Short mmCIF file of C-alpha atoms and ligand atoms in Angstrom, two decimals:
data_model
loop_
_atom_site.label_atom_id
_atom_site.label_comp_id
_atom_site.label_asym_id
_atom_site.label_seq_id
_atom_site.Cartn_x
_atom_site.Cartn_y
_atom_site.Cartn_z
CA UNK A 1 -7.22 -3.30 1.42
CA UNK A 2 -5.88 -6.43 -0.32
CA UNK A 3 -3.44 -7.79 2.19
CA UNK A 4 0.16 -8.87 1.55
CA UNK A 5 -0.85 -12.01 3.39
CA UNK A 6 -3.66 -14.26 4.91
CA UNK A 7 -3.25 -17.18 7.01
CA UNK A 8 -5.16 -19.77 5.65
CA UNK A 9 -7.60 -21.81 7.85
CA UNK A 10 -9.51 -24.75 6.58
CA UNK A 11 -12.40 -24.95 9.45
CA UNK A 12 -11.20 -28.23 10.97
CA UNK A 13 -8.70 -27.12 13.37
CA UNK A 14 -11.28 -25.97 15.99
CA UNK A 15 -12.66 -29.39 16.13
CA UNK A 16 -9.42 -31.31 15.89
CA UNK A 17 -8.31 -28.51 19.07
CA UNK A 18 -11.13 -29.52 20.80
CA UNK A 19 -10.20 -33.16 20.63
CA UNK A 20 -7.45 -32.40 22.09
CA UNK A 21 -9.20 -30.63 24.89
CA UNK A 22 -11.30 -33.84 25.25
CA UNK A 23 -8.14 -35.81 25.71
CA UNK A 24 -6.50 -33.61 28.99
CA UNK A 25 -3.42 -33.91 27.36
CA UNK A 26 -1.69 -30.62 26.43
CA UNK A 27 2.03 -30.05 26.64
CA UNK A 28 3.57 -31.94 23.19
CA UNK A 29 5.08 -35.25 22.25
CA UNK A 30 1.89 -36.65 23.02
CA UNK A 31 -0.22 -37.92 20.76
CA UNK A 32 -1.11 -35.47 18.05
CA UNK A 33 2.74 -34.99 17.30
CA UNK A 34 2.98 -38.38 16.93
CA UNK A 35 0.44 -38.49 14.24
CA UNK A 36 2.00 -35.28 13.04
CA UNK A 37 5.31 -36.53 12.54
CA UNK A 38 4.08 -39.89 11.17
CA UNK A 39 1.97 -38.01 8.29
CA UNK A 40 5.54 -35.61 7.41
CA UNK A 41 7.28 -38.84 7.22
CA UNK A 42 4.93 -40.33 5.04
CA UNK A 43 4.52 -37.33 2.92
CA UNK A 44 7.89 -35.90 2.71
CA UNK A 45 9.49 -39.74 2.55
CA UNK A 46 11.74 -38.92 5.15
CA UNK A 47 13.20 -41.82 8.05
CA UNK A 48 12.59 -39.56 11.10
CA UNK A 49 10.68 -35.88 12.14
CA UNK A 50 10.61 -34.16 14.70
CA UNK A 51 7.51 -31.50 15.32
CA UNK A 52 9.65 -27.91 16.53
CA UNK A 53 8.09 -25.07 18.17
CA UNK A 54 8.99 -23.29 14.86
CA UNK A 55 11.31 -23.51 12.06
CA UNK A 56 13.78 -21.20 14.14
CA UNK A 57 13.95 -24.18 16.53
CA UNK A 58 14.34 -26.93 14.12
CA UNK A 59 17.67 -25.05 12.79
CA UNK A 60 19.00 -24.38 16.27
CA UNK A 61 17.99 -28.62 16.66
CA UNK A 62 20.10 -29.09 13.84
CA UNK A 63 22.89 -27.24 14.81
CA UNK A 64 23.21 -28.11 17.88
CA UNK A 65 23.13 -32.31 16.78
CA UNK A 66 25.60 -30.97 14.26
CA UNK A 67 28.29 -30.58 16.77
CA UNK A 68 29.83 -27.94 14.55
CA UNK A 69 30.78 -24.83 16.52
CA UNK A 70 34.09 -22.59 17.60
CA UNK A 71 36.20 -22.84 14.69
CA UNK A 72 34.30 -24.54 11.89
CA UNK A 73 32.89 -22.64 8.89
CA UNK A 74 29.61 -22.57 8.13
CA UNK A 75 28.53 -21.33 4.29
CA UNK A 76 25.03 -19.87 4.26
CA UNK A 77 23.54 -17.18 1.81
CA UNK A 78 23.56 -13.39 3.21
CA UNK A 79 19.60 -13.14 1.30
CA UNK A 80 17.35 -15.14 4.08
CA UNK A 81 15.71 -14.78 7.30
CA UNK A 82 18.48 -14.64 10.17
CA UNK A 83 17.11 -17.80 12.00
CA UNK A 84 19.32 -19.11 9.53
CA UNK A 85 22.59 -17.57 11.28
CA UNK A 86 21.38 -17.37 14.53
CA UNK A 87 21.11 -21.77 14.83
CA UNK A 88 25.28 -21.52 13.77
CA UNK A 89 26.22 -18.70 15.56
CA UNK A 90 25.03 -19.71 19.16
CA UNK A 91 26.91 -23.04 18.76
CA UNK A 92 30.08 -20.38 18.03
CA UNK A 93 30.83 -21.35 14.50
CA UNK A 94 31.84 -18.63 11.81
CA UNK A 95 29.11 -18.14 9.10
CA UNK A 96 30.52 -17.22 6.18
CA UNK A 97 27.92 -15.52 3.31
CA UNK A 98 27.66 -16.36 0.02
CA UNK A 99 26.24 -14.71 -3.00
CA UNK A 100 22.42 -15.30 -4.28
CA UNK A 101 21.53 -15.92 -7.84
CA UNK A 102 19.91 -13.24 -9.72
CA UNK A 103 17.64 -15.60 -11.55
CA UNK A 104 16.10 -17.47 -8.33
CA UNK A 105 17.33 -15.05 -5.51
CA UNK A 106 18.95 -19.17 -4.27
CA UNK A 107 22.22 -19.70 -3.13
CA UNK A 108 24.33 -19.35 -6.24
CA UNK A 109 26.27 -22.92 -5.89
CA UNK A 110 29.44 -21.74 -7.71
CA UNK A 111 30.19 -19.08 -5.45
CA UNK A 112 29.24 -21.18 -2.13
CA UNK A 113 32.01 -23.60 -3.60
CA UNK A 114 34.36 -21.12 -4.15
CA UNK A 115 34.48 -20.19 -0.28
CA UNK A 116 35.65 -23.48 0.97
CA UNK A 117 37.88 -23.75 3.48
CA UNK A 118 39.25 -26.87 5.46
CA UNK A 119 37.10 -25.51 8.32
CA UNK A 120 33.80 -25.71 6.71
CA UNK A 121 31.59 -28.28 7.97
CA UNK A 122 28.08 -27.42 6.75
CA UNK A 123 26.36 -25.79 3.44
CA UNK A 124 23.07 -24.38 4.41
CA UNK A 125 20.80 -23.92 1.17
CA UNK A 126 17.75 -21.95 1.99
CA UNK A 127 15.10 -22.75 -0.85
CA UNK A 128 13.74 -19.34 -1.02
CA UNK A 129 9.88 -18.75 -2.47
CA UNK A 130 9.40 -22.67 -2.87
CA UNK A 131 12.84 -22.90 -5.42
CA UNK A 132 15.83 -24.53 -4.70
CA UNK A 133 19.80 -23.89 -5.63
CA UNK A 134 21.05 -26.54 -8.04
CA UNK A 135 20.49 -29.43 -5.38
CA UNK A 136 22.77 -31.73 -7.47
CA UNK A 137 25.36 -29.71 -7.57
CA UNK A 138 25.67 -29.30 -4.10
CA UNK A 139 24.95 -32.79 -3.07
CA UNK A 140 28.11 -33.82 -5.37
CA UNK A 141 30.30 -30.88 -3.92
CA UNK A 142 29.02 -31.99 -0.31
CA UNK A 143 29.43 -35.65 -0.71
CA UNK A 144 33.03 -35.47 -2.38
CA UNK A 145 33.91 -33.70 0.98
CA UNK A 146 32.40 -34.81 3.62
CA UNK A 147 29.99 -31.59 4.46
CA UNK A 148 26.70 -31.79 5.75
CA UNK A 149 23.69 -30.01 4.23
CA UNK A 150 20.80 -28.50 6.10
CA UNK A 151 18.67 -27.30 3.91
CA UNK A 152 16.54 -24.23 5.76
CA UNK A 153 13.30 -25.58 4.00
CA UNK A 154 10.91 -23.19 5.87
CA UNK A 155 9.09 -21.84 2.70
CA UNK A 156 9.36 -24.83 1.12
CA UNK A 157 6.88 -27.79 2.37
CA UNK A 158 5.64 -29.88 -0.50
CA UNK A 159 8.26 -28.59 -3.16
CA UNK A 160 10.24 -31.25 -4.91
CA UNK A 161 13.59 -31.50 -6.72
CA UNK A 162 13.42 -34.83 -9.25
CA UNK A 163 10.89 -35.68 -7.42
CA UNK A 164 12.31 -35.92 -4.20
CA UNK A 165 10.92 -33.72 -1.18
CA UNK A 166 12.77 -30.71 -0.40
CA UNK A 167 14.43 -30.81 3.26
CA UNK A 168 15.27 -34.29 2.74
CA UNK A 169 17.97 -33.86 0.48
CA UNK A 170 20.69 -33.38 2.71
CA UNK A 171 21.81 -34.40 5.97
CA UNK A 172 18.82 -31.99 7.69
CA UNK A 173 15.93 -30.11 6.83
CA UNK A 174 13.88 -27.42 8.35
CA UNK A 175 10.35 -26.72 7.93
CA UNK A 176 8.24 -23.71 9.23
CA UNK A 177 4.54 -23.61 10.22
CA UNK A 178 4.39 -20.24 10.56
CA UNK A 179 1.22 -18.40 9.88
CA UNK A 180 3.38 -16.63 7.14
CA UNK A 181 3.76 -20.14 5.61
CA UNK A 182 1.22 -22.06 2.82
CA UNK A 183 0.73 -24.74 5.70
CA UNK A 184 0.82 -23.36 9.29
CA UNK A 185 -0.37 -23.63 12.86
CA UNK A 186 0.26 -20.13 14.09
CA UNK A 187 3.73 -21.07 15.42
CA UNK A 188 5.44 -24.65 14.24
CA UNK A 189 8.37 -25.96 12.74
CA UNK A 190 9.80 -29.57 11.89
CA UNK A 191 13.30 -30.92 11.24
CA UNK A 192 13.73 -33.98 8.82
CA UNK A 193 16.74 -36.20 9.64
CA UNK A 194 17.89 -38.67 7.02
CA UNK A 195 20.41 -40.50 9.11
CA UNK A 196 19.31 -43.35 11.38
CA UNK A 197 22.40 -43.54 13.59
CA UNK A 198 21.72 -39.24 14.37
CA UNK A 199 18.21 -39.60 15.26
CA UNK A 200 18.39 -41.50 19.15
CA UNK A 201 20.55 -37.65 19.92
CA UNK A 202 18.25 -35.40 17.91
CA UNK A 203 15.00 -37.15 20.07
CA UNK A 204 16.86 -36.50 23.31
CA UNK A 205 18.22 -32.93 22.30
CA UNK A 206 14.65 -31.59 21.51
CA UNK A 207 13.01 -34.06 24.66
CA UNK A 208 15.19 -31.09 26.85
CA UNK A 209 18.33 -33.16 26.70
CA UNK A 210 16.21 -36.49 28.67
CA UNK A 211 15.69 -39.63 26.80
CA UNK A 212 12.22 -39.41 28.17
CA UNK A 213 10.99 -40.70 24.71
CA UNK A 214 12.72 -44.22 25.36
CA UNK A 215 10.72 -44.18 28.31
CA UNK A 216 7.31 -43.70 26.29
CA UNK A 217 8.56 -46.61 24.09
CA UNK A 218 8.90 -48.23 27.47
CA UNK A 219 12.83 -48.95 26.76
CA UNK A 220 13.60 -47.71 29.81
CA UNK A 221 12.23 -47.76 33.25
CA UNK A 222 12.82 -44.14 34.44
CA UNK A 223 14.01 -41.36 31.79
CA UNK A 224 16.85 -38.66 32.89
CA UNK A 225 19.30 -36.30 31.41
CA UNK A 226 21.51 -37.37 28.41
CA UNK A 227 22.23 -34.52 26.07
CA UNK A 228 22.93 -30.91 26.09
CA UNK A 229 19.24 -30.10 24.90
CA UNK A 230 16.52 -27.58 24.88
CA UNK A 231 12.80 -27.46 25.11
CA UNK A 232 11.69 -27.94 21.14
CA UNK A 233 8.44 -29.38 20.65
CA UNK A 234 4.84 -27.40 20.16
CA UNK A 235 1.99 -28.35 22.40
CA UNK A 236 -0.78 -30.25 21.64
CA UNK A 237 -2.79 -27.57 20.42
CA UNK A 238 0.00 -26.77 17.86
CA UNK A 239 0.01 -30.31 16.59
CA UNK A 240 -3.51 -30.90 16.31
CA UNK A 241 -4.18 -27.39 14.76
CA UNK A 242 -1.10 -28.66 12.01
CA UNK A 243 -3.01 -31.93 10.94
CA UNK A 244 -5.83 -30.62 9.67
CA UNK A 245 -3.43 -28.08 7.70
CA UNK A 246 -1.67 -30.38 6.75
CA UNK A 247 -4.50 -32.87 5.52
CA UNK A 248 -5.56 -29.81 2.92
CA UNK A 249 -2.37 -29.48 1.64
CA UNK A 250 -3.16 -30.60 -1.69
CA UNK A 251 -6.25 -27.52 -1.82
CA UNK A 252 -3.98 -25.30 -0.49
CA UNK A 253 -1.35 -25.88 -3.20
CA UNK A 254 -3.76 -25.61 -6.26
CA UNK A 255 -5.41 -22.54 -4.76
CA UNK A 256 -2.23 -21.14 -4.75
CA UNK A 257 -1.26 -22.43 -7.96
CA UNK A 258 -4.39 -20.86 -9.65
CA UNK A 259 -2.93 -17.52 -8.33
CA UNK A 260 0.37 -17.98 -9.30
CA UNK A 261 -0.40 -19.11 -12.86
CA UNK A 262 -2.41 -16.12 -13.14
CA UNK A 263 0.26 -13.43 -12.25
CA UNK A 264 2.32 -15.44 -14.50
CA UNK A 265 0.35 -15.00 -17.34
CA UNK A 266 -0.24 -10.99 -16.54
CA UNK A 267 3.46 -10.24 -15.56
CA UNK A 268 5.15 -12.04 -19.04
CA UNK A 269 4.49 -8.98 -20.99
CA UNK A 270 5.71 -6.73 -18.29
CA UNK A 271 8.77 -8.75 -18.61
CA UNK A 272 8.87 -8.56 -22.31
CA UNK A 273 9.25 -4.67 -21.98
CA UNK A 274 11.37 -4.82 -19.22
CA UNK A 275 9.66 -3.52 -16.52
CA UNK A 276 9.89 -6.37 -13.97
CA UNK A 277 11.54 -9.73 -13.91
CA UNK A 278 10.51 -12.93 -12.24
CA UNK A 279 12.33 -16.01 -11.03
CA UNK A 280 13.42 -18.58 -13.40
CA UNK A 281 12.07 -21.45 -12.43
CA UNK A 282 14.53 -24.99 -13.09
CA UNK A 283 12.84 -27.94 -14.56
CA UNK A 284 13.81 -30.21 -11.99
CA UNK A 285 11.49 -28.26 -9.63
CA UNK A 286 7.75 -28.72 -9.08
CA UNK A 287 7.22 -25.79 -6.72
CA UNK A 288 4.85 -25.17 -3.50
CA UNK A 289 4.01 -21.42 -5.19
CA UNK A 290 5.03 -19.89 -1.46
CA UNK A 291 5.77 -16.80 -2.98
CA UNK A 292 5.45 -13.75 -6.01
CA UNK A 293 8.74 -11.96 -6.24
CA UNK A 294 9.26 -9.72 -8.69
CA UNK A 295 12.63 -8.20 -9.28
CA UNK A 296 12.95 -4.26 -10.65
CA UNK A 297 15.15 -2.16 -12.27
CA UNK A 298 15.99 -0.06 -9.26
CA UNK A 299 16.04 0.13 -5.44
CA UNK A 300 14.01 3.43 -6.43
CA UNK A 301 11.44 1.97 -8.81
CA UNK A 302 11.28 -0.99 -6.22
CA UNK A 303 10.46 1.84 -3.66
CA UNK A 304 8.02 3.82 -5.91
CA UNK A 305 5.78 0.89 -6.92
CA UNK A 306 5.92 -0.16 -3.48
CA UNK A 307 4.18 3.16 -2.90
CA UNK A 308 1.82 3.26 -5.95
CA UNK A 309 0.29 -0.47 -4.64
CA UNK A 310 -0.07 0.91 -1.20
CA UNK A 311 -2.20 3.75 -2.90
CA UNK A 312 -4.59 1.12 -4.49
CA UNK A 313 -4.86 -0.28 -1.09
CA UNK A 314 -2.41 -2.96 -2.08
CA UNK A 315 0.22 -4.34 0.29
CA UNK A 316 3.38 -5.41 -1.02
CA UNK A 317 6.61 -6.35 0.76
CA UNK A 318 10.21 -5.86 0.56
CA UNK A 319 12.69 -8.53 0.42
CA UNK A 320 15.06 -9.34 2.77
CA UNK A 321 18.12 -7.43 4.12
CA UNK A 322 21.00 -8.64 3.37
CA UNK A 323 22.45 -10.66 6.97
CA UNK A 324 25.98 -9.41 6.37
CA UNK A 325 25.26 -5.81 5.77
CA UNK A 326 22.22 -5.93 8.56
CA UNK A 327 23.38 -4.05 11.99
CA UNK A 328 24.19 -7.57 13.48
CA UNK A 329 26.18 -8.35 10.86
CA UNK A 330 28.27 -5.79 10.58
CA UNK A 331 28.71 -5.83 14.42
CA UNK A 332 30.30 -9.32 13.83
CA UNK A 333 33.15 -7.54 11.44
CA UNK A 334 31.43 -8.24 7.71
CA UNK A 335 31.16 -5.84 5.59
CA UNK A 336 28.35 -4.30 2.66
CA UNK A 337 30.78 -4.55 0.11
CA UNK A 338 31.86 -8.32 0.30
CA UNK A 339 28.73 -9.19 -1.59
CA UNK A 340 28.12 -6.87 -4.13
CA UNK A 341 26.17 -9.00 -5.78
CA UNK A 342 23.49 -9.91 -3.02
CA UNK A 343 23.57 -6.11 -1.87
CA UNK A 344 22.59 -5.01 -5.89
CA UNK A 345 19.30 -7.20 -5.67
CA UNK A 346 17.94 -6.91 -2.53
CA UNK A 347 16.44 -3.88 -2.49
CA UNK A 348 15.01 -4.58 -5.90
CA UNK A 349 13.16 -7.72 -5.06
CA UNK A 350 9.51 -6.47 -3.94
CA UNK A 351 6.75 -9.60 -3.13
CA UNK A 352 3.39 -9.70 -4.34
CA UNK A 353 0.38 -11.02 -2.15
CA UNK A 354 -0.54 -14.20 -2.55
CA UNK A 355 -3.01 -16.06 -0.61
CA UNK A 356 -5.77 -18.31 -0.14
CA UNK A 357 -8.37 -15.73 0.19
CA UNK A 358 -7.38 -14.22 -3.12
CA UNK A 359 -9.14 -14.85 -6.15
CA UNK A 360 -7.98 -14.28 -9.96
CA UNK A 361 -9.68 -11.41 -9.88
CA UNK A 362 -7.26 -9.95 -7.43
CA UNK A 363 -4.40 -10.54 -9.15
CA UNK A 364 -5.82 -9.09 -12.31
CA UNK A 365 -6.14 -5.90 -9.89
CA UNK A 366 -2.39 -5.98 -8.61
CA UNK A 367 -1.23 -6.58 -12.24
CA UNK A 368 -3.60 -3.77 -13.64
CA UNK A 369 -2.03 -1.24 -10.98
CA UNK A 370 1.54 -2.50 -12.17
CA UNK A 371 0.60 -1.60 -15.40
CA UNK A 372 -0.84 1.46 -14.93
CA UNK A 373 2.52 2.20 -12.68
CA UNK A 374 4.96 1.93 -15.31
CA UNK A 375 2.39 3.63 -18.24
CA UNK A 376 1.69 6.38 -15.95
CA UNK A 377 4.70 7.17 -13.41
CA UNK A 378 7.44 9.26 -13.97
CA UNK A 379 9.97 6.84 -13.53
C1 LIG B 401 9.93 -18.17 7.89
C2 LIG B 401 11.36 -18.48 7.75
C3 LIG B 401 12.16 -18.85 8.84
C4 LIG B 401 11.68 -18.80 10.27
O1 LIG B 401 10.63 -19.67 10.50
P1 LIG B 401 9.93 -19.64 11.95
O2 LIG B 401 9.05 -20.85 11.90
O3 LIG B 401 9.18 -18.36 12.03
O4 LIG B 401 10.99 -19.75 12.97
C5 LIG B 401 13.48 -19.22 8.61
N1 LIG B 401 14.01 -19.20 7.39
C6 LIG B 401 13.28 -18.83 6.31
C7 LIG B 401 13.91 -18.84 4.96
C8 LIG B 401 11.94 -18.44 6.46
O5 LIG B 401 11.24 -18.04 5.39
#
């Protein structure tokens, strides 16, 4: 079986989880986040991290620093994960969905615009498979009105637009360290922050609402409770597993880019005769390759090749379902039909494996059973 997925380990996390068994200390925003957080800062150029339990966390994080809540409008795209939502939707604000892009499965900017409202308060871009929406665009639009911009950055560590890191183009980014991820530690997340005067509340919000941080800094003599917070931070383990993750980055990246140049090079002719699409891919993006989506013709061809991959002992997998056609969301009154375009692709978009334990050789495999899908099927 050639799995849809593998998470990657680079054999130092043992020994850097050991270390932290050596040290006795266990339970987080000790000092393996530190170092965590310093090496995102320095990589990602951002002024302040925070290490989350997962990316889920570092959304909610942002939210809830965001003050936005009952009343305010919050524009996301109905094609992500629903951690997303979830982060807006516990602080009570309305989400309204916008359309993806057919091209990049991103946000597609121009509709996002066109819903809104003097209620919306935030524009949540989720760079989906290691792209990005047209980040300029919405940083003018955002800008010119005074609307923040979290960008849900979870599949998209190391990707930059004009050379600047994703999830620190707005006023928030979120990160995931899932084991799903190209850099993970089983369960992890981080949030970027690019304001100064925000950061003193984020620290306390994800230190369980204490400002027992200032305390470590020794800026005050006892630490107690100062914000409406929640319990955010990994352990020790978490952080120390992370580093060495994150100190292969770079290996991990051109493994994956070896992959993904590969399928690029078998899939063009299956483009040329219009069997399959891929994502376009802007120039002002140098991408993480997180991801191998390939877009169909049909929810039923989607379906069937699905099927014919599973026979070769090949595991694909399906996109996401739409948020505002999902059973929550049409419990909270939206409805399939107010995106036709998002409901059209989604069950066309089917994901290729891609992962560290792959070789060129595998994706020659995949792409030969494509082939021999479309020259051989019925459909
Ligand atoms: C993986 C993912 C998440 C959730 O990340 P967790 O770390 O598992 O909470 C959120 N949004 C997107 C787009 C993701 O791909």
């Amino acid at each position: 079986m050639l799995p849809f997925h593998v998470p990657h380990l680079t054999g130092r996390e043992q020994s850097y989880v050991d270390q932290v068994f050596e040290s006795g200390q266990f339970a987080g925003n000790g000092p393996w986040t530190n170092r965590v957080q310093a090496f995102l800062q320095s990589s990602l150029e951002a002024p302040h991290v925070l290490l989350t339990h997962s990316c889920t966390g570092a959304l909610e994080l942002a939210a809830l620093l965001s003050g936005i809540g009952v009343g305010d409008e919050v524009i996301l795209p109905s094609y992500t994960f629903c951690s997303t939502a979830t982060a807006f939707l516990r602080t009570g604000a309305t989400l309204v969905f916008c359309e993806v892009e057919h091209s990049t499965l991103n946000m597609d900017v121009h509709d996002a615009l066109s819903r809104l409202t003097s209620r919306t308060r935030a524009i949540v871009p989720v760079h989906y498979a290691g792209l990005a929406p047209d980040m300029d665009a919405l940083r003018q639009a955002a800008g010119s009105k005074g609307l923040r911009i979290v960008e849900d950055a979870a599949q998209a560590l190391g990707v930059c637009w004009s050379g600047k890191a994703l999830g620190t183009l707005g006023w928030a980014g979120a990160f995931s360290f899932h084991e799903t991820k190209n850099v993970h530690c089983g369960l992890g997340g981080a949030l970027a922050l690019s304001c100064d005067a925000d950061f003193e509340r984020a620290e306390a919000i994800w230190e369980r609402g204490t400002n027992r941080s200032k305390l470590f800094r020794g800026l005050v003599d006892k630490y107690t409770w100062v914000e409406n917070g929640s319990s955010f931070y990994p352990t020790e383990c978490q952080a120390a597993f992370l580093l060495a993750q994150l100190e292969a980055q770079q290996d991990i990246e051109e493994r994956r880019r070896t992959l993904h140049d590969r399928y690029s090079l078998r899939l063009r002719p299956m483009a040329d005769l219009g069997w399959l699409r891929t994502l376009a891919h802007d120039s002002r993006i140098r991408t993480n390759f997180h991801a191998v989506p390939v877009i169909l013709q049909s929810a039923s061809v989607c379906d069937a090749l699905r099927q014919h991959l599973l026979r070769a002992s090949i595991q694909a997998y399906i996109g996401y379902v739409p948020l505002h056609s999902s059973p929550m969301g049409l419990r909270l009154g939206y409805q399939s039909a107010d995106l036709p375009a998002t409901e059209d692709i989604a069950p066309r978009v089917l994901r290729l494996p891609i992962h560290t334990r792959m070789g060129v050789a595998d994706v020659d495999i995949v792409c030969d059973s494509i082939s021999d899908f479309f020259e051989h099927s019925a459909c």
